[in-house]
Amino acid sequence: MQITRRKLLFAGGAAAAFTAGMYPVLKLDAQGVAPMTSTGMKTLADKRPTLHADGIRFGAYDPHGDFTGQAGVATEHLFLPWEDVDLDSLALADAYAMERKRNVLITVEPWSWDVNWRLTSDELRRKVMRGDYDQNMQAIAARMSAMKSPLILRWGQEMEDTSGRFSWSGWNPRDYIAAYRRMVDMTRKAVPGVKVMWSPKGMDGLRAYYPGDNYADLVGLSVFGLEEYDKIEYGAPQTFTDLLRKGYGLVENFNKPVWVAELGYEGGDSYVRPWMNDVTLKQADFPKLEEVVYFNDKDVHPWPHNLGRPDWRVVRPAKV
């Protein structure tokens, strides 16, 4: 099976990545040498966020195991499709998280990671609305019910995005909300203690997709900083505060705890260092922000302006 989305424990054989000690954990602020690029000198071999003692909680999607032995990581983030997936691996993820006393955030993407199996947006919507995928969600919920870690469900993220990246994004809000509530109800029936995260991207139009207070224990956002993109789109590099402000402003009136459910940054040292410091720093502008979760992998999709697929991974490859 060709996996074209995020590779993790659910993609054949990668469960081994969740075995403790498989990957070395590098020291904070390790130094290396990297080539000069248009964004400036990159000398940081490890750009992981600084964890402040009194700061925002931190979690990670970590298929490379870079945070395996790091203290202070509150949440383990998993992505899985609801087709073509080995659900037995959830037990391994649970054991991994339990050993490290971490929560588990499970993002369920309602499609297959094999592009040859994917439906059009309208086909997927029709099948979801008539219940064709109920058994898929019920199977996931049944496995979640056996997990002992504190669980958070994040279903169908970034639903207001209109780029065409996800087959479930851009649906009529009424249909999306009905589908989202349906999946949450199934999961809560099987896992009464589960929390649910409604997780838009942070764009205009997200409010129309809000499922109601009873269906959002948490609100998630996506914040990615890419120096080259910032220069093209905004005319200058942006900080974490700059890029969080709009999305946060759109969701703060829901009066829910806010997470950055997907976080990444890449650029030269002068760009990256402020991000490293600021993403877990408590800021008066964002009083409801409780946790940031780093996406520790290469992006799955190429960015606009021929910028390719940014590598958000905190540990940069050693140069020979």
Short mmCIF file of C-alpha atoms in Angstrom, two decimals, residues 120-243:
data_model
loop_
_atom_site.label_atom_id
_atom_site.label_comp_id
_atom_site.label_asym_id
_atom_site.label_seq_id
_atom_site.Cartn_x
_atom_site.Cartn_y
_atom_site.Cartn_z
CA THR A 120 -13.72 13.34 -4.43
CA SER A 121 -14.86 15.79 -1.81
CA ASP A 122 -18.50 15.42 -2.84
CA GLU A 123 -18.33 11.61 -2.95
CA LEU A 124 -16.83 11.52 0.52
CA ARG A 125 -19.42 13.93 1.87
CA ARG A 126 -22.33 11.88 0.50
CA LYS A 127 -20.95 8.60 1.87
CA VAL A 128 -20.23 10.07 5.30
CA MET A 129 -23.67 11.67 5.52
CA ARG A 130 -25.50 8.43 4.74
CA GLY A 131 -23.47 6.46 7.28
CA ASP A 132 -21.23 4.44 4.99
CA TYR A 133 -18.21 5.13 7.22
CA ASP A 134 -19.88 4.71 10.59
CA GLN A 135 -18.24 1.32 11.02
CA ASN A 136 -14.82 2.83 10.38
CA MET A 137 -15.26 5.36 13.17
CA GLN A 138 -16.81 2.78 15.46
CA ALA A 139 -13.80 0.51 14.96
CA ILE A 140 -11.43 3.32 15.91
CA ALA A 141 -13.54 4.25 18.93
CA ALA A 142 -13.62 0.62 20.08
CA ARG A 143 -9.82 0.49 20.09
CA MET A 144 -9.64 3.83 21.85
CA SER A 145 -11.89 2.46 24.60
CA ALA A 146 -9.15 -0.02 25.54
CA MET A 147 -6.49 2.68 25.88
CA LYS A 148 -5.46 3.83 29.35
CA SER A 149 -3.86 7.18 28.44
CA PRO A 150 -5.93 10.38 28.64
CA LEU A 151 -7.35 10.75 25.12
CA ILE A 152 -8.28 13.65 22.87
CA LEU A 153 -10.09 13.13 19.56
CA ARG A 154 -9.46 15.57 16.71
CA TRP A 155 -11.63 14.70 13.71
CA GLY A 156 -11.52 16.29 10.26
CA GLN A 157 -9.14 19.17 10.94
CA GLU A 158 -8.82 22.44 9.00
CA MET A 159 -12.36 22.15 7.66
CA GLU A 160 -12.60 25.80 6.57
CA ASP A 161 -9.56 25.57 4.27
CA THR A 162 -10.43 26.09 0.60
CA SER A 163 -7.11 25.04 -0.95
CA GLY A 164 -8.31 21.53 -1.78
CA ARG A 165 -5.69 19.90 0.42
CA PHE A 166 -8.22 17.81 2.34
CA SER A 167 -11.28 16.08 0.86
CA TRP A 168 -13.44 17.08 3.85
CA SER A 169 -12.48 20.76 3.81
CA GLY A 170 -14.78 23.32 2.26
CA TRP A 171 -17.97 21.33 2.73
CA ASN A 172 -21.20 23.14 3.42
CA PRO A 173 -20.87 24.01 7.13
CA ARG A 174 -24.18 22.32 7.96
CA ASP A 175 -22.97 19.03 6.47
CA TYR A 176 -19.58 19.23 8.13
CA ILE A 177 -21.09 19.94 11.54
CA ALA A 178 -23.53 17.03 11.16
CA ALA A 179 -20.67 14.69 10.22
CA TYR A 180 -18.42 15.96 13.00
CA ARG A 181 -21.12 15.57 15.64
CA ARG A 182 -21.91 12.09 14.37
CA MET A 183 -18.30 10.98 14.82
CA VAL A 184 -18.00 12.62 18.23
CA ASP A 185 -21.20 10.95 19.44
CA MET A 186 -19.91 7.53 18.36
CA THR A 187 -16.61 8.08 20.09
CA ARG A 188 -18.12 9.37 23.31
CA LYS A 189 -20.43 6.37 23.46
CA ALA A 190 -17.44 4.03 23.37
CA VAL A 191 -15.02 6.27 25.32
CA PRO A 192 -17.01 8.34 27.85
CA GLY A 193 -13.94 10.14 29.18
CA VAL A 194 -12.57 11.29 25.83
CA LYS A 195 -12.08 14.99 25.17
CA VAL A 196 -12.84 16.35 21.72
CA MET A 197 -10.93 19.03 19.87
CA TRP A 198 -12.54 21.07 17.12
CA SER A 199 -9.59 22.19 15.05
CA PRO A 200 -9.92 24.74 12.23
CA LYS A 201 -6.88 26.05 10.42
CA GLY A 202 -7.40 29.60 11.64
CA MET A 203 -8.84 31.21 8.51
CA ASP A 204 -11.75 33.54 7.83
CA GLY A 205 -14.97 31.55 7.69
CA LEU A 206 -14.14 29.15 10.49
CA ARG A 207 -16.95 30.38 12.73
CA ALA A 208 -19.56 28.89 10.39
CA TYR A 209 -18.14 25.43 11.16
CA TYR A 210 -18.30 25.69 14.95
CA PRO A 211 -20.19 22.58 16.14
CA GLY A 212 -21.47 24.06 19.40
CA ASP A 213 -20.12 24.21 22.92
CA ASN A 214 -21.11 20.62 23.72
CA TYR A 215 -18.96 19.35 20.87
CA ALA A 216 -15.73 21.22 21.54
CA ASP A 217 -13.85 20.67 24.78
CA LEU A 218 -10.82 22.26 23.15
CA VAL A 219 -10.17 24.40 20.08
CA GLY A 220 -7.11 23.67 17.96
CA LEU A 221 -5.30 25.85 15.42
CA SER A 222 -2.47 25.31 12.93
CA VAL A 223 0.53 27.67 12.94
CA PHE A 224 3.51 27.18 10.64
CA GLY A 225 6.31 29.69 10.12
CA LEU A 226 8.41 29.45 6.94
CA GLU A 227 10.79 32.35 6.45
CA GLU A 228 10.83 32.32 2.65
CA TYR A 229 7.03 32.18 2.51
CA ASP A 230 6.73 35.05 4.98
CA LYS A 231 8.93 37.27 2.85
CA ILE A 232 6.84 36.60 -0.25
CA GLU A 233 3.40 36.78 1.39
CA TYR A 234 3.95 39.41 4.07
CA GLY A 235 7.05 41.24 2.90
CA ALA A 236 9.00 40.36 6.04
CA PRO A 237 9.62 37.44 8.42
CA GLN A 238 6.79 36.74 10.86
CA THR A 239 6.98 35.73 14.50
CA PHE A 240 4.92 33.08 16.26
CA THR A 241 2.88 35.89 17.80
CA ASP A 242 2.25 37.42 14.37
CA LEU A 243 0.95 34.20 12.83
#
